[in-house]
Short mmCIF file of C-alpha atoms in Angstrom, two decimals:
data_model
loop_
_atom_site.label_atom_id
_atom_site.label_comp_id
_atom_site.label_asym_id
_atom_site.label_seq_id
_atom_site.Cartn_x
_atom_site.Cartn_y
_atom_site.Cartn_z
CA UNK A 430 54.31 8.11 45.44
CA UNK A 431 53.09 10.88 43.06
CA UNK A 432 54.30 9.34 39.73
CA UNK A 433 52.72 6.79 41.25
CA UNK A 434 49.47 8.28 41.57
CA UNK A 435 49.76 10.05 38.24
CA UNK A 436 50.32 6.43 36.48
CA UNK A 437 47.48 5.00 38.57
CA UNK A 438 44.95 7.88 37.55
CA UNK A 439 46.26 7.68 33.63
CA UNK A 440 45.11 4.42 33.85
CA UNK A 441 41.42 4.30 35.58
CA UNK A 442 41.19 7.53 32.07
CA UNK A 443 42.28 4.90 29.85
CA UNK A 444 39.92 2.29 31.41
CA UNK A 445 36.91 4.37 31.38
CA UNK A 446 38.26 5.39 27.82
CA UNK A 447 38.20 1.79 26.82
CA UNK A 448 35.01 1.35 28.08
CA UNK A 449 33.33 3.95 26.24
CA UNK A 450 34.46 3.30 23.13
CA UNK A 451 33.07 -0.44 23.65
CA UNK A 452 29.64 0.62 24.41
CA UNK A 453 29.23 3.37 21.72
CA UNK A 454 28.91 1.04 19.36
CA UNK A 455 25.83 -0.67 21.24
CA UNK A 456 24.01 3.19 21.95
CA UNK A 457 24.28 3.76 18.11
CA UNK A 458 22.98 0.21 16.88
CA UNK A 459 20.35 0.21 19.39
CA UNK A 460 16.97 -0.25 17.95
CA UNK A 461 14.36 2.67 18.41
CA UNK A 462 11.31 2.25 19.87
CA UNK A 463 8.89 1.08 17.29
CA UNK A 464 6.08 3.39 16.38
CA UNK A 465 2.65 2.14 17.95
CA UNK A 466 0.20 0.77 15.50
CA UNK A 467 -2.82 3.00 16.40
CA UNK A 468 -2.98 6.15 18.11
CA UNK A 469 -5.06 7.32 21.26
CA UNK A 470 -8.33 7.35 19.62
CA UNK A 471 -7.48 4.01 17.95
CA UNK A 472 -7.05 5.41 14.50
CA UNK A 473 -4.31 3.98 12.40
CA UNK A 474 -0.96 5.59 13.77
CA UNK A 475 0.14 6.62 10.09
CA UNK A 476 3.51 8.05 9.24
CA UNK A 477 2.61 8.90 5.39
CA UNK A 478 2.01 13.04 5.21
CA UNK A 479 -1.07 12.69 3.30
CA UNK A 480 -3.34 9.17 2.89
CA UNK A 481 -6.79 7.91 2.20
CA UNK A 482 -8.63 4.54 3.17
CA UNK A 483 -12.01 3.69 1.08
CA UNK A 484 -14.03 0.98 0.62
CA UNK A 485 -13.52 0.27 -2.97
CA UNK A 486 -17.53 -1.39 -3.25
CA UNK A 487 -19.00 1.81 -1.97
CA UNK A 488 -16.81 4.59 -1.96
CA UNK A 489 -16.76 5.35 1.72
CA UNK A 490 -14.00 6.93 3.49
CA UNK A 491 -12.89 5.11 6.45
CA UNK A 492 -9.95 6.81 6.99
CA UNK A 493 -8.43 10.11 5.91
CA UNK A 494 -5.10 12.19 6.65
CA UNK A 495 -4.60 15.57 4.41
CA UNK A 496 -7.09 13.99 2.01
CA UNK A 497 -7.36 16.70 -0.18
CA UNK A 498 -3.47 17.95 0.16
CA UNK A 499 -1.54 18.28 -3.50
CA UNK A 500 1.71 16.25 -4.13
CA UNK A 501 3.95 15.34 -6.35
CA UNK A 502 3.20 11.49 -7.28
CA UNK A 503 6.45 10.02 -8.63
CA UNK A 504 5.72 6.69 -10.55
CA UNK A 505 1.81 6.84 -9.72
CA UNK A 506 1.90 8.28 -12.47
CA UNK A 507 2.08 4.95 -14.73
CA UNK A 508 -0.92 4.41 -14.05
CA UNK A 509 -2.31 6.65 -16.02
CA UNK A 510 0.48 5.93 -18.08
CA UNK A 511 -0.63 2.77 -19.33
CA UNK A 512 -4.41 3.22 -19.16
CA UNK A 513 -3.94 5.96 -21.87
CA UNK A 514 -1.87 3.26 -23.95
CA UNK A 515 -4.67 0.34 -23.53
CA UNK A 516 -7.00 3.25 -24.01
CA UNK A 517 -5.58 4.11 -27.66
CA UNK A 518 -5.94 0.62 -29.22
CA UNK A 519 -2.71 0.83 -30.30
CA UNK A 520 -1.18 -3.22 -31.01
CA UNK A 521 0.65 -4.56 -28.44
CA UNK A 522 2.73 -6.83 -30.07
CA UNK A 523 4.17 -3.83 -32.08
CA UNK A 524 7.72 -3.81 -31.47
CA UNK A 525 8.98 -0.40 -29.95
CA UNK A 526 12.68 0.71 -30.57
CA UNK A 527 14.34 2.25 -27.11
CA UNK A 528 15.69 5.28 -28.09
CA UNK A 529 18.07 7.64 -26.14
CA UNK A 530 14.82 10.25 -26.06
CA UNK A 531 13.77 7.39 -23.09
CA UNK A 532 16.87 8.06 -20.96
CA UNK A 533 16.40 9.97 -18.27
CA UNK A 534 18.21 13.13 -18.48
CA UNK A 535 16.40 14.74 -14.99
CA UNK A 536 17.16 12.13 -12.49
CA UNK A 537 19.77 9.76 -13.75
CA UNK A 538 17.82 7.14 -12.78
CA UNK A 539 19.41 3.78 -14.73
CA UNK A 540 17.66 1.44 -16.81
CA UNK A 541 17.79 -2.39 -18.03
CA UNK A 542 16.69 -1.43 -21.29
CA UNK A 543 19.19 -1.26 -24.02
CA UNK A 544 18.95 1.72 -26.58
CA UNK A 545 18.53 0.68 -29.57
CA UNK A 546 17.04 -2.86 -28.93
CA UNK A 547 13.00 -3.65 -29.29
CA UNK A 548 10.37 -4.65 -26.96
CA UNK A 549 6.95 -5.39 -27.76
CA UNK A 550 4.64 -2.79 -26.32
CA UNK A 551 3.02 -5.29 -24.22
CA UNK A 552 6.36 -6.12 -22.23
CA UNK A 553 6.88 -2.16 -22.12
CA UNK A 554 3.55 -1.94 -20.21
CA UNK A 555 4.70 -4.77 -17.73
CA UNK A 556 8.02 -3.90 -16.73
CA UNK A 557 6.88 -0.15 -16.26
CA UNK A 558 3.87 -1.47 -13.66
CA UNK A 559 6.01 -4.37 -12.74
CA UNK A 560 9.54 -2.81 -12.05
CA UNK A 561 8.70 0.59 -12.53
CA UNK A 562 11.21 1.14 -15.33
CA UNK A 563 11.26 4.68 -16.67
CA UNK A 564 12.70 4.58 -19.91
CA UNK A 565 10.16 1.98 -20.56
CA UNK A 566 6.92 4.13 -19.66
CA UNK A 567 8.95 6.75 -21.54
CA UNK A 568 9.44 4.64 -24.77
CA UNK A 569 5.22 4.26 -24.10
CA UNK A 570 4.74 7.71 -24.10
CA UNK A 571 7.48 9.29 -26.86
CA UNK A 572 6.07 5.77 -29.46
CA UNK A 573 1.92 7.19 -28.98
CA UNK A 574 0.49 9.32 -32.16
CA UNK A 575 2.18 12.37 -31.67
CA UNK A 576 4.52 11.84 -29.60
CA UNK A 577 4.77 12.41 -25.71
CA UNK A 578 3.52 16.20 -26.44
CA UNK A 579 0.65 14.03 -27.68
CA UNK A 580 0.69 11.41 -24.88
CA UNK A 581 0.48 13.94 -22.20
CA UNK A 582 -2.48 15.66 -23.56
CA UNK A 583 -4.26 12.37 -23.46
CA UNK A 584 -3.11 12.02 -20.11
CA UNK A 585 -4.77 14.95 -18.82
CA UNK A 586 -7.88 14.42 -20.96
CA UNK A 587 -8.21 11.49 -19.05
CA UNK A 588 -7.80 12.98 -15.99
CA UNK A 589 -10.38 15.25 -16.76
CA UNK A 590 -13.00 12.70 -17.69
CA UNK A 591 -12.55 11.43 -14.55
CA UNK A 592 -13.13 14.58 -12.47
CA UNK A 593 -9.75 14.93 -11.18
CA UNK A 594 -9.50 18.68 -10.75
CA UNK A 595 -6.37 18.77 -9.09
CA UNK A 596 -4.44 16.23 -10.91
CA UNK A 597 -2.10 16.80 -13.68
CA UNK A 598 0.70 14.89 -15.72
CA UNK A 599 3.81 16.57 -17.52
CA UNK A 600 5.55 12.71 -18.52
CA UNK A 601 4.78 9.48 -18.90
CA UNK A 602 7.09 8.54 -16.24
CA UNK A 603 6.64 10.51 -12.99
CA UNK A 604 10.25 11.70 -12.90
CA UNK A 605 9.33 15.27 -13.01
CA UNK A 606 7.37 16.76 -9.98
CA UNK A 607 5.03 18.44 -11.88
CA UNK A 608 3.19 14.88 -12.34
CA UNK A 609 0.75 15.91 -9.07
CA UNK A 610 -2.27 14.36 -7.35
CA UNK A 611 -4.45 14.22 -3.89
CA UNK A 612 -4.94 10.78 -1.98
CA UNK A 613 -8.93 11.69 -3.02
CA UNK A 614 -8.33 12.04 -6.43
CA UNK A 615 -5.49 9.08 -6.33
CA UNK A 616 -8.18 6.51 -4.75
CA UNK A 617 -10.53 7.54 -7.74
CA UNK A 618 -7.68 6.71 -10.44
CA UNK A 619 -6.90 3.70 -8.48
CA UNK A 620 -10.32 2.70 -9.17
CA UNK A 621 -10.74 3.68 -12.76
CA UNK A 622 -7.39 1.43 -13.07
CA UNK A 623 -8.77 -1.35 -11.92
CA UNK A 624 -11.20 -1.61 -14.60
CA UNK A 625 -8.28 -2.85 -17.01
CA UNK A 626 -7.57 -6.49 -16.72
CA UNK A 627 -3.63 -5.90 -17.96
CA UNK A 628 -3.15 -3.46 -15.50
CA UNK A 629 -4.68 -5.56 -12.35
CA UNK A 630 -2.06 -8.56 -13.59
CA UNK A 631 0.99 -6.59 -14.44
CA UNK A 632 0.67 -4.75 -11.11
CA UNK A 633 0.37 -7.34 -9.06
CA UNK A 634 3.17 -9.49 -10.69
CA UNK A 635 5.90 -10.26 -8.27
CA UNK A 636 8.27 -10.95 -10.70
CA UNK A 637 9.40 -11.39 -14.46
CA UNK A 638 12.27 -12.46 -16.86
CA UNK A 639 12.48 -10.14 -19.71
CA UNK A 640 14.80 -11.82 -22.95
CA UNK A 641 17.06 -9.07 -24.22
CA UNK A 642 16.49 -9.21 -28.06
CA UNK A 643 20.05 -8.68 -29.28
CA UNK A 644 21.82 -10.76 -26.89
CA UNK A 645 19.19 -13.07 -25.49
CA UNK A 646 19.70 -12.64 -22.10
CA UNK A 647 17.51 -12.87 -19.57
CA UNK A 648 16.27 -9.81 -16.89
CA UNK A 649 14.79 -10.49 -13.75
CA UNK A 650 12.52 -8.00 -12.71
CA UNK A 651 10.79 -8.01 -9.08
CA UNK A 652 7.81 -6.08 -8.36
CA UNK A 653 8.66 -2.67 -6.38
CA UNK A 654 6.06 -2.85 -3.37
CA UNK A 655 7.32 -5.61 -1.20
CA UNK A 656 3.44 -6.44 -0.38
CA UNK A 657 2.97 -8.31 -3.32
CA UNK A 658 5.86 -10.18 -2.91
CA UNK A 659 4.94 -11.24 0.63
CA UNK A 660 2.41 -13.29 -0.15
CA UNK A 661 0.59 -12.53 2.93
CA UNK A 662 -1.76 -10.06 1.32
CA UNK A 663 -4.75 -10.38 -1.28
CA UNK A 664 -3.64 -7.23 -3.90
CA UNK A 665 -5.70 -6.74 -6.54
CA UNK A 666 -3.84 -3.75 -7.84
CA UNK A 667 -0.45 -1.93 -6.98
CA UNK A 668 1.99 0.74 -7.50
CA UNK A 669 4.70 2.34 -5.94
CA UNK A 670 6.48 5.77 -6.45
CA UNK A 671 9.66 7.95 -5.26
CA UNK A 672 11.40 11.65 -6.14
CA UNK A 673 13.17 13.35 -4.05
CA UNK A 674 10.05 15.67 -4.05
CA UNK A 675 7.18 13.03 -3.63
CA UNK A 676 8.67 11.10 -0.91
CA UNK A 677 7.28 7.26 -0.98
CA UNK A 678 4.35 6.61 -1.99
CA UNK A 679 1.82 3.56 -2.49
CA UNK A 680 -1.29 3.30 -3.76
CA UNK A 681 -3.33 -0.13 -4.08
CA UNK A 682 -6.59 -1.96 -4.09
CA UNK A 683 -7.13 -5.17 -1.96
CA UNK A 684 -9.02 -7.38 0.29
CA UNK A 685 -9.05 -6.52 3.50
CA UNK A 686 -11.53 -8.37 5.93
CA UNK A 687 -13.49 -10.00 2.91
CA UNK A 688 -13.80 -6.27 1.73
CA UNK A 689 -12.56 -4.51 -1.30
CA UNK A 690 -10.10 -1.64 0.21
CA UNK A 691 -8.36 1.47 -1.82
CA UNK A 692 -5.09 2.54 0.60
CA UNK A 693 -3.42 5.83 -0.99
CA UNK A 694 -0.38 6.75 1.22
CA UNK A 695 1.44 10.14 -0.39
CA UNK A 696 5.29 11.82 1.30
CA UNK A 697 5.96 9.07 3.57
CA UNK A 698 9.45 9.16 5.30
CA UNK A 699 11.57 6.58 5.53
CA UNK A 700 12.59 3.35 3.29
CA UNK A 701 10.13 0.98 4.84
CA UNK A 702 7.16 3.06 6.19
CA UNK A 703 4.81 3.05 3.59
CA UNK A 704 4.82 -0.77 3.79
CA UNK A 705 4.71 -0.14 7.44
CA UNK A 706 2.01 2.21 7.34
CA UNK A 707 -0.06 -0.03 4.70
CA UNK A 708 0.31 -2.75 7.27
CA UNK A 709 -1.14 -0.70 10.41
CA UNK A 710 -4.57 -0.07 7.91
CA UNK A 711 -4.53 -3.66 7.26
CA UNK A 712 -4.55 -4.53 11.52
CA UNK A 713 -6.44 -1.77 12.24
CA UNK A 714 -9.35 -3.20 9.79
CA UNK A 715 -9.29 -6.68 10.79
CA UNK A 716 -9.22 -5.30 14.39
CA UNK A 717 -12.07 -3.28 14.06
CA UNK A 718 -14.44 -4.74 11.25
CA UNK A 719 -17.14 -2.71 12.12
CA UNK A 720 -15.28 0.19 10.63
CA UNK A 721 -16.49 -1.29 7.45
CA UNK A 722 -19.60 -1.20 8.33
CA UNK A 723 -20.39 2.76 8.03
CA UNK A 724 -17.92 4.74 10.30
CA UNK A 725 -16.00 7.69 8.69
CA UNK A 726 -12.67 8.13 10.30
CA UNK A 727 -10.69 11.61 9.53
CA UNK A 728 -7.26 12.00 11.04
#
């Protein structure tokens, strides 16, 4: 009767063994509870350290978080990158050799973009607002008057007609976290972009074939923020960023309840939550229209 009992009660241990190991798997691919979209005061429930919501017609903040708060702004910075390059009247049919200067020696990030072959400078601007490519906003930057040493300086000059105080480049890529900003300053850049017609399109194109010169093959390129592509939003400009420093980031200018919005969303966590968060200021504006019509919001 004992072994008896001992087989009995090795078995119920292998049973409740059994059973544990079949619902672990359900405890670990359990969904979490999804954030809620606005917070107790009804403000946008934003996961983003730092971000900044304006009316793009009259420069009103409706919403701010850290507004003023210094970060590292990964591919933001191409932007600036390619208003400099517009700004310089430099052709842009002129074909630009990629040179192993454009690889990226400080992240190892990989490229498309075969050394030694030649885009026109035009394409270079596209596929850097487009894809984000960083050996092409390099190749824009290393191919200016000077070279980047050059480049940069005109980057900053720009930032400095512009009143950005706080804002400064080192690249023409964003790679290195010295490239910083503030969501104010970012919403004012966002702005001054928007001026260009070449940027508006090229940032806002979902996607592209590129022909490689030497072997004439074709590249697809798709745009980096998944909000163009969705088709569900009116974007009139767009661009997305990521170090390892900057966290994601977005910045963009659209329609939002038949008004003209500048989102800036700087160190959010996560793969998907600045689309998430960009998406909570879109509800939370055509929930609460009257928003736009004078409230300032600080969170």
């Amino acid at each position: 009767m004992k072994r008896i009992a001992i087989v009995l009660a090795a078995l119920a241990l292998a049973s409740a063994a059994v059973a544990a190991d079949k619902s672990a798997p359900r405890a670990r691919n359990a969904k979490p509870a999804a954030a809620a979209d606005f917070d107790k005061d009804g403000d946008p429930n934003l996961r983003s350290t730092a971000a900044l919501v304006l009316d793009a017609k009259t420069g009103e903040t409706l919403f701010a978080k850290n507004a003023d708060a210094v970060h590292p702004i990964a591919s933001i910075t191409k932007l600036m990158t390619a208003m400099v390059v517009l700004d310089s009247k430099l052709p842009l049919d002129e074909p630009i050799r990629i040179s192993s200067e454009d690889l990226d020696t400080l992240k190892g990030t990989r490229s498309r973009l075969p050394v030694g072959a030649h885009f026109r400078r035009d394409d270079l601007i596209r596929i850097a607002l487009v894809a984000s490519d960083n050996r092409a906003a390099a190749a824009l930057g290393r191919s200016y008057p000077g070279g980047i040493e050059a480049f940069v300086t005109a980057m900053n000059a720009k930032a400095k007609l512009l009143g950005l105080q706080s804002t400064r480049f080192v690249d023409s890529s964003g790679l290195a976290p010295g490239n910083v900003s503030s969501p104010a300053e970012l919403a004012r850049l966002v702005s001054e972009a928007s001026r260009y017609d070449i940027i508006r399109e090229y940032s806002t194109t979902p996607a592209l074939d590129v022909t490689l010169p030497d072997t004439g093959r074709k590249v697809n390129y798709v745009n980096t923020n998944a909000l163009v592509r969705a088709g569900d939003w009116d974007i009139g400009l767009s661009k997305t960023g990521y170090i390892s420093e900057s966290g994601k980031c977005l910045v963009m200018q659209a329609m939002i309840a038949n008004t003209p919005i500048v989102i800036v969303l700087l160190d959010s966590w996560g793969r998907l939550t600045r689309i998430g968060d960009a998406n909570r200021i879109k509800r939370w504006l055509e929930k609460n229209p009257a928003r736009l019509a004078g409230a300032l919001r600080a969170g």
